[in-house]
Coordinates of C-alpha atoms in Angstrom, one line a residue:
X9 CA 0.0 0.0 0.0
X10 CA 2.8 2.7 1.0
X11 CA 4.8 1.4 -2.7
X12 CA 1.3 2.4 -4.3
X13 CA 1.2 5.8 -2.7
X14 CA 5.2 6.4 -3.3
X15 CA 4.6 5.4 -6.7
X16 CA 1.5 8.1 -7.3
X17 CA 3.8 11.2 -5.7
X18 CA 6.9 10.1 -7.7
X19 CA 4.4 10.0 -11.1
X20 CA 3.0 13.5 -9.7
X21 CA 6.0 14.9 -8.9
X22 CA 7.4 13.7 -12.4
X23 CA 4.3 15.7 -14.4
X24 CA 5.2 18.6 -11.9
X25 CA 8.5 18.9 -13.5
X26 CA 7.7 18.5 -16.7
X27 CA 4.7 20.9 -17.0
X28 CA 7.7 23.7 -15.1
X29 CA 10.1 22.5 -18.4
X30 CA 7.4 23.4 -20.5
X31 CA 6.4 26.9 -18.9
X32 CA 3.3 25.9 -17.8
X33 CA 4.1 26.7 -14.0
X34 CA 0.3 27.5 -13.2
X35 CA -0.7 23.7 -14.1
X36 CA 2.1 22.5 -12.3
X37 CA 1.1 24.5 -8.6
X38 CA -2.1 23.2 -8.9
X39 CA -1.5 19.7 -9.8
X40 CA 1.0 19.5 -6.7
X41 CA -1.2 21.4 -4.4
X42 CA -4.1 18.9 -4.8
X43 CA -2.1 16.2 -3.9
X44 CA -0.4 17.6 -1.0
X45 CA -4.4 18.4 -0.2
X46 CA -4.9 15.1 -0.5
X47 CA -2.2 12.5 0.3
X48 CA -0.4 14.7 3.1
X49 CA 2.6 16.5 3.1
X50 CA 5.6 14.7 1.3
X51 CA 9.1 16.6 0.9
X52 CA 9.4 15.9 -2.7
X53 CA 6.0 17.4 -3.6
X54 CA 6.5 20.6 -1.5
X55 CA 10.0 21.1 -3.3
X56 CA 8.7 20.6 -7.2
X57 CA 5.4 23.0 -5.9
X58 CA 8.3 25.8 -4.5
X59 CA 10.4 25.3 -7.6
X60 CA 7.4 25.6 -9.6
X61 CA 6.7 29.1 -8.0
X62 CA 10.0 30.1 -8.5
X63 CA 10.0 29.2 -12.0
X64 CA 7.8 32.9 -12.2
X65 CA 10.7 34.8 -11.0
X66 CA 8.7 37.7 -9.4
X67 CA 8.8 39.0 -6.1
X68 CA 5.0 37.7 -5.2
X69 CA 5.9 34.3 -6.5
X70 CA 9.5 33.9 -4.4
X71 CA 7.3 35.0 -1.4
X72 CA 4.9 32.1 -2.1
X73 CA 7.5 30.2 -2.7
X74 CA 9.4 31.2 0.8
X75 CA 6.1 29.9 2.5
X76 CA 6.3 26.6 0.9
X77 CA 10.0 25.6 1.9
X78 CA 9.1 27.0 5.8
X79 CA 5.9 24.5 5.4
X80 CA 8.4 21.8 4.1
X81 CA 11.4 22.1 6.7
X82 CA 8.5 22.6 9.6
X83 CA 7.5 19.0 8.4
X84 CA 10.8 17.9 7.2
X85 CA 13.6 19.8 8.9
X86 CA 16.6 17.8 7.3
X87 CA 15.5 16.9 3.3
X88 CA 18.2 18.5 1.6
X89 CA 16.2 19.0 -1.2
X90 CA 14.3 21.4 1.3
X91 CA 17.3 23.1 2.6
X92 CA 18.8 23.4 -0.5
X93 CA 16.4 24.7 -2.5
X94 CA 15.4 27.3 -0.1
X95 CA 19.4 28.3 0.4
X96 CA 19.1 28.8 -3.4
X97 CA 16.0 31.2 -2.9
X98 CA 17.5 33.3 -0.6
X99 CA 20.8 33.5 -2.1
X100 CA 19.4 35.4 -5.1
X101 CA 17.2 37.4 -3.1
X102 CA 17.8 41.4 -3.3
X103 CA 19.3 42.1 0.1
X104 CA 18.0 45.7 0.4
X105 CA 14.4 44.1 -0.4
X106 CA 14.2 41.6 1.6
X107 CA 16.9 41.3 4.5
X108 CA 15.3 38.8 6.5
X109 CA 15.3 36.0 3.9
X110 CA 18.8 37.0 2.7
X111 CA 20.3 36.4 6.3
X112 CA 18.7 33.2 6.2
X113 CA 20.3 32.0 3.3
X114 CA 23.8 31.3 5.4
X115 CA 22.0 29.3 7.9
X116 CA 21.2 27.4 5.5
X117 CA 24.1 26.5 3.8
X118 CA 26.0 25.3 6.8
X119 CA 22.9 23.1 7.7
X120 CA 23.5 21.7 4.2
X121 CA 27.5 21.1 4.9
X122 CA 26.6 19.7 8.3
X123 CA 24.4 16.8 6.2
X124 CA 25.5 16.7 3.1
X125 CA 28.6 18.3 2.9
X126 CA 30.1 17.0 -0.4
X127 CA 26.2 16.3 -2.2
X128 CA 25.4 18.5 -5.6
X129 CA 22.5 19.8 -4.0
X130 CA 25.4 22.0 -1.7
X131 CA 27.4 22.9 -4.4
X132 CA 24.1 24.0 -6.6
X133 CA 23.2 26.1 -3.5
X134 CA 26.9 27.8 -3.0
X135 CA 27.0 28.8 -6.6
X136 CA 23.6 30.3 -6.5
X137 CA 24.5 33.3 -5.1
X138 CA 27.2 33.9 -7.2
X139 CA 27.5 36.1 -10.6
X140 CA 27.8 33.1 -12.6
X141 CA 26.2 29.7 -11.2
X142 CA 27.1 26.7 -11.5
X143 CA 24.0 25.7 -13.9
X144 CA 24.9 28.8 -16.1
X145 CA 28.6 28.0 -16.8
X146 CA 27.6 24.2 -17.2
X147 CA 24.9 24.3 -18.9
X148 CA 23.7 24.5 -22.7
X149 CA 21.3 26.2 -24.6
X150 CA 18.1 24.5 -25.5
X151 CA 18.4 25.2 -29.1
X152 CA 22.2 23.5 -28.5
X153 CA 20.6 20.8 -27.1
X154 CA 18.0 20.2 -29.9
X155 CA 20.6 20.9 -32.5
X156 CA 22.9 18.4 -31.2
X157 CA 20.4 15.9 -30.8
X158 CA 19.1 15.7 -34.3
X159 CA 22.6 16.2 -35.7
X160 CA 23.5 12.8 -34.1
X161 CA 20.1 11.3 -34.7
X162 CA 20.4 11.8 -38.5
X163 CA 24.2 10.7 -38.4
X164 CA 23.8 7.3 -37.2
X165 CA 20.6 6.6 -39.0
X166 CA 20.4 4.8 -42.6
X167 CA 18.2 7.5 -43.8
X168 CA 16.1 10.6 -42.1
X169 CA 13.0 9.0 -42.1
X170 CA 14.6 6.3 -39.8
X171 CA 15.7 9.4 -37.7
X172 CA 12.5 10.5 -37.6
X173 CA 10.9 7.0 -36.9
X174 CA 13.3 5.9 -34.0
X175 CA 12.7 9.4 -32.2
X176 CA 9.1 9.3 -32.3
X177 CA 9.2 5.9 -30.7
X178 CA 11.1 7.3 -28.1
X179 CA 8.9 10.1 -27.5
X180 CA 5.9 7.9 -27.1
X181 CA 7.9 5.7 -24.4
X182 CA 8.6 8.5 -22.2
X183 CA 5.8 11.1 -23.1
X184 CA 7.2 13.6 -20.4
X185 CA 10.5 14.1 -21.5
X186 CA 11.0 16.8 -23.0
X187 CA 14.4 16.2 -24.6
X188 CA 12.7 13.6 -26.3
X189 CA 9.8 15.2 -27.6
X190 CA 11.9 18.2 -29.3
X191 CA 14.1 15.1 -30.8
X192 CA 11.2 13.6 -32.4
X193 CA 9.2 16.8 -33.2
X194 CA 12.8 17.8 -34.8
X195 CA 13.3 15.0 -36.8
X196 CA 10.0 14.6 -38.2
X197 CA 10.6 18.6 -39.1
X198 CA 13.9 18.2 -40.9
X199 CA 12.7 14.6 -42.5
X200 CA 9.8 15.6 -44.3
X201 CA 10.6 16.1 -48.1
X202 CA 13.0 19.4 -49.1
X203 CA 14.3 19.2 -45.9
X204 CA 17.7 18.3 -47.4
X205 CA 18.9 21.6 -47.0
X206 CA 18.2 22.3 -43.6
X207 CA 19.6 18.9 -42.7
X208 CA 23.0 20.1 -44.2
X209 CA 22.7 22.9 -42.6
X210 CA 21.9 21.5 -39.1
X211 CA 24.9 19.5 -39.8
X212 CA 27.3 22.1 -41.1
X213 CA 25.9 25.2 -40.0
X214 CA 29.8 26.2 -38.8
X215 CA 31.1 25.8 -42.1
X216 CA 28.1 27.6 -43.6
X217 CA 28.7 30.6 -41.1
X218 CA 32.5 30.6 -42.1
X219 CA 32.0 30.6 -46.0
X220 CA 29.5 33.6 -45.7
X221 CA 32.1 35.2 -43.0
X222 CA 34.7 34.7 -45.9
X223 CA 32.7 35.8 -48.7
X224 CA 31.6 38.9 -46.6
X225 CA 35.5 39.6 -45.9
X226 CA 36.5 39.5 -49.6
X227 CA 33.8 42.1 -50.3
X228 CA 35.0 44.1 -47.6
X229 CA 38.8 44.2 -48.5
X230 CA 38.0 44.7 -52.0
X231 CA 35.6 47.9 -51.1
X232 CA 38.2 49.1 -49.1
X233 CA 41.2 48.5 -51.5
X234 CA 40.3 48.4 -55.0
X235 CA 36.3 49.3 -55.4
X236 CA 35.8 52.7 -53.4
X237 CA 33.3 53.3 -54.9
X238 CA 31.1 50.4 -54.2
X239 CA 29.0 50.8 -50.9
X240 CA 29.7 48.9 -48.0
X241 CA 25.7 47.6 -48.5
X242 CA 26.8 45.1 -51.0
X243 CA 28.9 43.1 -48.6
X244 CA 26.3 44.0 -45.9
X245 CA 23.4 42.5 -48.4
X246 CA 25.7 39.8 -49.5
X247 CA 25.9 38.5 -45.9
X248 CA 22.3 38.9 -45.1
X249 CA 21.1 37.4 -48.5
X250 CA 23.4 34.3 -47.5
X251 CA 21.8 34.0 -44.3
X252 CA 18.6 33.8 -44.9
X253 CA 18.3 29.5 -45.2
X254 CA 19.6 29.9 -41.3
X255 CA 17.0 32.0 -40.4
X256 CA 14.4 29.8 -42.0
X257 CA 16.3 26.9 -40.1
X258 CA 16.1 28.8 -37.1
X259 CA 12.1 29.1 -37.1
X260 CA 11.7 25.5 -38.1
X261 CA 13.6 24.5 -34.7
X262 CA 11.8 27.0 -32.7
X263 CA 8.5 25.7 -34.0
X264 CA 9.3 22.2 -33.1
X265 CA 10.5 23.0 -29.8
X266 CA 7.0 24.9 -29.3
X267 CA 5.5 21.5 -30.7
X268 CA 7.1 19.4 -28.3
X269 CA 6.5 21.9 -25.0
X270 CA 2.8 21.6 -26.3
X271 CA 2.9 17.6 -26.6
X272 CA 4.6 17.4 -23.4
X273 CA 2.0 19.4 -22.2
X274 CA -0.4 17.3 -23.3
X275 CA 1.0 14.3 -22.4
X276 CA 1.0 15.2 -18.4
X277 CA -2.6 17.1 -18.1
X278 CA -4.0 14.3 -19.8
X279 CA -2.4 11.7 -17.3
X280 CA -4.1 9.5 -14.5
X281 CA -3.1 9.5 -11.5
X282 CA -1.1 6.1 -10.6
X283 CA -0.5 5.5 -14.6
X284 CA 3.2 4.9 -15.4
X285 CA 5.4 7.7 -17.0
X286 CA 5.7 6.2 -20.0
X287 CA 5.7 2.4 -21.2
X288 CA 9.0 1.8 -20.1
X289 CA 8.0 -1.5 -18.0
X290 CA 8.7 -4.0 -20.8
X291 CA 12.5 -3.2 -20.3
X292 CA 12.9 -1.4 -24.0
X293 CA 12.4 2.1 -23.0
X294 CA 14.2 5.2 -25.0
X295 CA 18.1 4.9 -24.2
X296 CA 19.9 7.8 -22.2
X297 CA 20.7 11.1 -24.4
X298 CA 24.2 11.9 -24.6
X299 CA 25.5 15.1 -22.4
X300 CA 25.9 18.4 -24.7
X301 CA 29.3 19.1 -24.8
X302 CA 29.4 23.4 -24.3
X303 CA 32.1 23.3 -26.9
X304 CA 33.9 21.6 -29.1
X305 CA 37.3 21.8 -30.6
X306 CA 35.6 21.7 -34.0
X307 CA 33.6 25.1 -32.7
X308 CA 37.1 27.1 -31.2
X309 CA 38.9 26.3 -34.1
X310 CA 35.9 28.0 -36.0
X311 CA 36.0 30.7 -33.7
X312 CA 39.5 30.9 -34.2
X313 CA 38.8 31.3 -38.1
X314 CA 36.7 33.6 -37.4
X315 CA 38.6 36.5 -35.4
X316 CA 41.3 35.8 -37.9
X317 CA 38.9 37.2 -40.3
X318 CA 37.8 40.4 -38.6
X319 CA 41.9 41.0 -37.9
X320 CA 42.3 40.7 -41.7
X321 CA 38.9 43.1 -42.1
X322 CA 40.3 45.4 -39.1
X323 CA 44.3 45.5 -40.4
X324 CA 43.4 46.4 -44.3
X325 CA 40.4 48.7 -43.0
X326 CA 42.9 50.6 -40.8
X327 CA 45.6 50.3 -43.3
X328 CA 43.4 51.6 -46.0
X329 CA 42.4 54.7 -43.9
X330 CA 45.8 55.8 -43.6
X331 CA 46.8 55.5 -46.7
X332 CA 46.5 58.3 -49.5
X333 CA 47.2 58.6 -53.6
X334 CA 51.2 60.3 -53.9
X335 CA 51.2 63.2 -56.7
X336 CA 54.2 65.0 -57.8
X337 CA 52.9 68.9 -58.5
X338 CA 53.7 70.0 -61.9
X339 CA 53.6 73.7 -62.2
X340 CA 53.8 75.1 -65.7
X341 CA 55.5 78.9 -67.1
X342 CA 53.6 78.5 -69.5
X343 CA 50.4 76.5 -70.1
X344 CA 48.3 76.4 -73.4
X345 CA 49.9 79.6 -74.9
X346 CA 49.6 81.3 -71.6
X347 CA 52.0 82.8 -69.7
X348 CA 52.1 82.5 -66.1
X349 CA 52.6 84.0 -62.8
X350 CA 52.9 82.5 -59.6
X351 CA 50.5 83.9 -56.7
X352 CA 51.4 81.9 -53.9
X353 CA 52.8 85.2 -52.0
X354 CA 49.5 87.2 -52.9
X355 CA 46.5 84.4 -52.5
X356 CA 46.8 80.9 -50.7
X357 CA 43.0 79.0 -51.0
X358 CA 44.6 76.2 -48.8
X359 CA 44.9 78.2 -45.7
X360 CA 42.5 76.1 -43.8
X361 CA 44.3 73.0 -44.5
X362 CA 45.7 71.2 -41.2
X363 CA 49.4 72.1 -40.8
X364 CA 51.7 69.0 -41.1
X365 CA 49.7 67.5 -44.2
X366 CA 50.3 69.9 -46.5
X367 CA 53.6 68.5 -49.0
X368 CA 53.3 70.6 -51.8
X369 CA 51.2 73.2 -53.7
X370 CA 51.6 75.7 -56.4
X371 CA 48.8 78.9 -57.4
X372 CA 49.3 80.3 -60.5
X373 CA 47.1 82.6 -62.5
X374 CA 48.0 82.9 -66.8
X375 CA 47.3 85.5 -69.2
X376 CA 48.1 86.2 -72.8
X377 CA 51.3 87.0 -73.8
X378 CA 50.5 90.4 -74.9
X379 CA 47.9 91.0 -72.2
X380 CA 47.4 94.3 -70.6
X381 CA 48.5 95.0 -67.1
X382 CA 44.9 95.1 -65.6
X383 CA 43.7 92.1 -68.0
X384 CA 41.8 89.3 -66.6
X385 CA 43.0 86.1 -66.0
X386 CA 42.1 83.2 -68.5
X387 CA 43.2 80.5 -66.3
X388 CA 43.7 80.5 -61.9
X389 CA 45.0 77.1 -60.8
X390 CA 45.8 76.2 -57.5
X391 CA 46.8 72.4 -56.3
X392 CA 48.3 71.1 -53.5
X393 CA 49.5 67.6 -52.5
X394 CA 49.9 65.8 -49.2
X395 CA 48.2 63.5 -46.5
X396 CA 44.8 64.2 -47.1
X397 CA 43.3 60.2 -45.4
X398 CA 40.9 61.5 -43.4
X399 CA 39.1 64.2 -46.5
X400 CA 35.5 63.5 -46.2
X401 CA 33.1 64.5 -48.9
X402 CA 31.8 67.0 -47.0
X403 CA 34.7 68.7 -46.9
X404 CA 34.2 69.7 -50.6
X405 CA 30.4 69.9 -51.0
X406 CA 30.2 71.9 -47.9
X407 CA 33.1 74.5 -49.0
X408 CA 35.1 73.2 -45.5
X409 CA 38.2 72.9 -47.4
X410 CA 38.5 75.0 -50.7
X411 CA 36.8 78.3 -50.8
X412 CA 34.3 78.4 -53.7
X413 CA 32.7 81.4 -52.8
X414 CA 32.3 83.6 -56.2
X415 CA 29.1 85.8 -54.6
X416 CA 31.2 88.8 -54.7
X417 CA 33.0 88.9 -57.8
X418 CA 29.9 88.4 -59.7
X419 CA 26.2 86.8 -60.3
X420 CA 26.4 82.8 -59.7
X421 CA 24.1 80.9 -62.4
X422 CA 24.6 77.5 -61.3
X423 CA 26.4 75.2 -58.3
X424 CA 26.4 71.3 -58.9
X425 CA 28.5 68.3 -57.4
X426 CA 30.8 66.7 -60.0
X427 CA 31.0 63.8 -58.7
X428 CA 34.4 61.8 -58.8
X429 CA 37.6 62.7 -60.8
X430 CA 40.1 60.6 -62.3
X431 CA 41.9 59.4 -59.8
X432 CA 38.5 59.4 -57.1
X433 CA 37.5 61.6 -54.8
X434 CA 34.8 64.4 -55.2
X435 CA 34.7 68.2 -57.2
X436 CA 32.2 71.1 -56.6
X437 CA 31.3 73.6 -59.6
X438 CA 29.9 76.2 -60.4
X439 CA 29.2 78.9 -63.5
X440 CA 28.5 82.9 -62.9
X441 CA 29.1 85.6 -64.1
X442 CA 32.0 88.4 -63.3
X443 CA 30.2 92.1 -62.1
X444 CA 33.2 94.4 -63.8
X445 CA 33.1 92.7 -67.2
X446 CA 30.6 90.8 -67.7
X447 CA 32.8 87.7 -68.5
X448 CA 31.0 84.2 -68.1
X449 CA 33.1 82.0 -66.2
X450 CA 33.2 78.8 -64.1
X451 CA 35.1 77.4 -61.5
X452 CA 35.8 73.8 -59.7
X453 CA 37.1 72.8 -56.8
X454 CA 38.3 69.1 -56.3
X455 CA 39.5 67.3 -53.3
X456 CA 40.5 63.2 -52.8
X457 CA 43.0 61.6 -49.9
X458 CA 46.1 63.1 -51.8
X459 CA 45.1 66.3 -53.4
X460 CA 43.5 69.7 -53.5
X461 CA 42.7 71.5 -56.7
X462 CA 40.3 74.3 -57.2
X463 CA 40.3 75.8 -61.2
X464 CA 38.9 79.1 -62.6
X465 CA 39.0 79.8 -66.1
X466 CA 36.8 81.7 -68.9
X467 CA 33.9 79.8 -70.3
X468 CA 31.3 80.6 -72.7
X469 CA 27.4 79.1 -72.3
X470 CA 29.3 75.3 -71.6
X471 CA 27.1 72.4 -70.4
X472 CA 28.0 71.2 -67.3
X473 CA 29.9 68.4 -68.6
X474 CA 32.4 70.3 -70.6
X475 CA 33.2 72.5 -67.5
X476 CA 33.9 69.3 -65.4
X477 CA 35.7 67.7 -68.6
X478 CA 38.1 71.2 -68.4
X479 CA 38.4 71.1 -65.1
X480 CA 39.8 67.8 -64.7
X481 CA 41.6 68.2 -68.0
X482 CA 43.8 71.5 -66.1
X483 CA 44.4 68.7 -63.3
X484 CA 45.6 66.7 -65.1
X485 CA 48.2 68.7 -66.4
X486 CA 48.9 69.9 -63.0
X487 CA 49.1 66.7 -60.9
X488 CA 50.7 63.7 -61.7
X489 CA 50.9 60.1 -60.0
X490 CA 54.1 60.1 -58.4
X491 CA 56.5 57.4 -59.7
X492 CA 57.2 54.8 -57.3

């Protein structure tokens, strides 16, 4: 008779702990507080209904919980579950909130090392109150879990639909665990047909990660070093498009895992009291799960890989930002049947460049030979050369660097961004007209990592595109890729 009534609070206590795996603390309370209503007090029950409140993790619950260990010990002053359990409540109890149950939790613990002294249920209780317990650093993710699980499942079976076939049988021998029931729900998932790719990937998924990690990584160093001009969204969209089969993957594990809480679920509600907890009595129940190793030496060498990869993407990123294009500065006497005249003395348009990165510069302004004294100027050119890495385009569109302002010397007609030069980088123009003469004329200004330029000549009623064609031409002429 007392084997029949251990038997129903060991299968009550087992659907207690499996409805709290599930999240389904609420069931659980109640399912344990009507048999401690009506068998008695027993030490196991009044643990798995405490747990089962702390599973809620709010303040009303721990106090409900708190009650149920002092109802316990008063019955059962030395179950270490009891003890231990409460020692864990009160170790992660605020101490400015509630004093009185955080002073308890020492008692506690050397009541524990006085009985047990070398059992897990002291060590659990010790690491409780620490930053990192003993569960977190040892244990595993679910999704780990489930991913490891199926992995192996599918590895050692002839085919998936074995996999499949094998876990649901040992699902329906033990109906309440829940490791089982994700294993099954998993593998009937990933079995079904087109599920060959996320198999692979459930398999592989590190490799996978690492190919797109490469991919992304070329695309990265090639932006940075040889495609400036391409935005850092292709690698970006690259990586997600690439990732998208692991989100889908993803989804399909958290939807069996939700399958399996539910079956679980099922399983226990729908239990009589006194039935066994699963048909495990003919001796060909479901065999032990392996332990989840947290990781692997497959997994750090991965990681490894992998921080390899952002030091390549980090070194050619930081390289890449100090480097800058080398000119040589040309500066002409004479330039297309001009003469010219050097102004450096008398006008400097780089004053507001940085001291230190300035390496060379020339301003010049050229005339006809035969000109008179007070003639205007056919051509001013002004370009300078030096460590320009950290020129942003603002710099030029904004007029931060080369002064483009032409409001005073006459009426301005039109202001556009050039967009990019021959060697990169960005150009402003602009057309107006001079007040004194009446002359139309335009003027650039360009700017990349190595250089400076800003050009004003004479222009009749040009289209944009011829002015920026001249500009860049007079550039040209002016700065020259320094020989190696």
């Amino acid at each position: 008779m007392n084997d029949n009534k251990h038997d129903v609070r060991e299968d009550v206590r087992g659907r207690v702990d499996a409805l709290v795996a599930v999240g389904r603390s609420a069931e659980a309370r109640a399912i344990a507080r009507d048999a401690l209503d009506a068998d008695g007090p027993d030490a196991g029950l009044l643990l798995a209904l405490a747990l089962a409140h702390m599973a809620e993790d709010d303040d009303e619950h721990d106090d409900a919980a708190e009650r149920v260990f002092r109802e316990g010990l008063d019955a059962f002053p030395d179950d270490v579950g009891l003890l231990a359990g409460y020692a864990e409540l009160c170790a992660r109890t605020d101490a400015l909130d509630r004093p009185g149950r955080y002073a308890r939790g020492p008692v506690l613990l050397a009541r524990l090392r006085e009985l047990a002294p070398y059992s897990p249920e002291l060590l659990r209780a010790e690491a409780a109150g620490s930053s990192v317990s003993t569960t977190a650093k040892n244990g595993v993710s679910v999704r780990r879990v489930q991913s490891f699980d199926a992995s192996r499942a599918f590895a050692e079976a002839p085919t998936p639909q074995a996999a499949a076939a094998q876990a649901s049988q040992w699902a329906a021998a033990a109906p309440r665990d829940l490791r089982l029931a994700v294993l099954a729900e998993t593998t009937g998932a990933l079995a079904a047909p087109g599920g060959s790719w996320s198999r692979l990937l459930l398999r592989r998924g590190l490799e996978y990660r690492f190919v797109i990690a490469v991919l992304v990584t070329v695309l990265v160093v090639v932006r940075v070093t040889v495609l400036p001009t391409v935005p850092y969204g292709v690698a970006t969209g690259a990586g997600l498009l690439l990732a998208l089969p692991l989100l889908g993957l993803r989804r399909q594990l958290r939807a069996a895992r939700e399958r399996a809480a539910e079956r679980v679920a099922t399983a226990v509600t729908e239990a009589v009291p006194g039935d066994a907890a699963g048909g495990e009595g003919d001796g060909f129940g479901p065999p032990e799960l392996q332990p989840v190793p947290r990781v692997t030496p497959r997994e750090y060498a991965f990681a490894g890989a992998g921080l390899a990869l952002m030091a390549v993407i980090g070194v050619t990123a930081y390289a890449s930002s100090l480097a800058y294009p080398r000119y040589d500065v040309v500066a002409h006497d004479t330039f297309r049947g001009l003469k010219g005249y050097d102004l450096r003395e008398e006008f400097d348009p780089f004053s507001a460049v940085p001291d230190g990165a300035l390496e060379d510069s020339t301003t010049r302004v050229y005339v006809a030979e035969d000109a008179a004294p007070d003639a205007a100027a056919e051509y001013l050119v002004a370009v300078a050369t030096g460590d320009f890495h950290e020129m942003r385009e603002s710099y030029v569109y904004d007029g931060g660097i080369i002064p483009m302002d032409a409001a005073g010397a006459g009426t301005i007609q039109d202001t556009w961004e050039a967009g990019s030069g021959p060697y990169g980088g960005w150009m402003r123009c602009l057309r107006y007209t001079e007040a004194p003469t009446g002359t139309p004329r335009a003027m650039c200004g360009w700017a990349d990592k190595g250089s400076l330029g800003l050009v004003l000549f004479t222009t009749p009623d040009d289209d944009r595109g011829a002015v920026e064609a001249r500009a860049r031409s007079v550039g040209a002429d002016f700065l020259r890729p320094a020989a190696d």
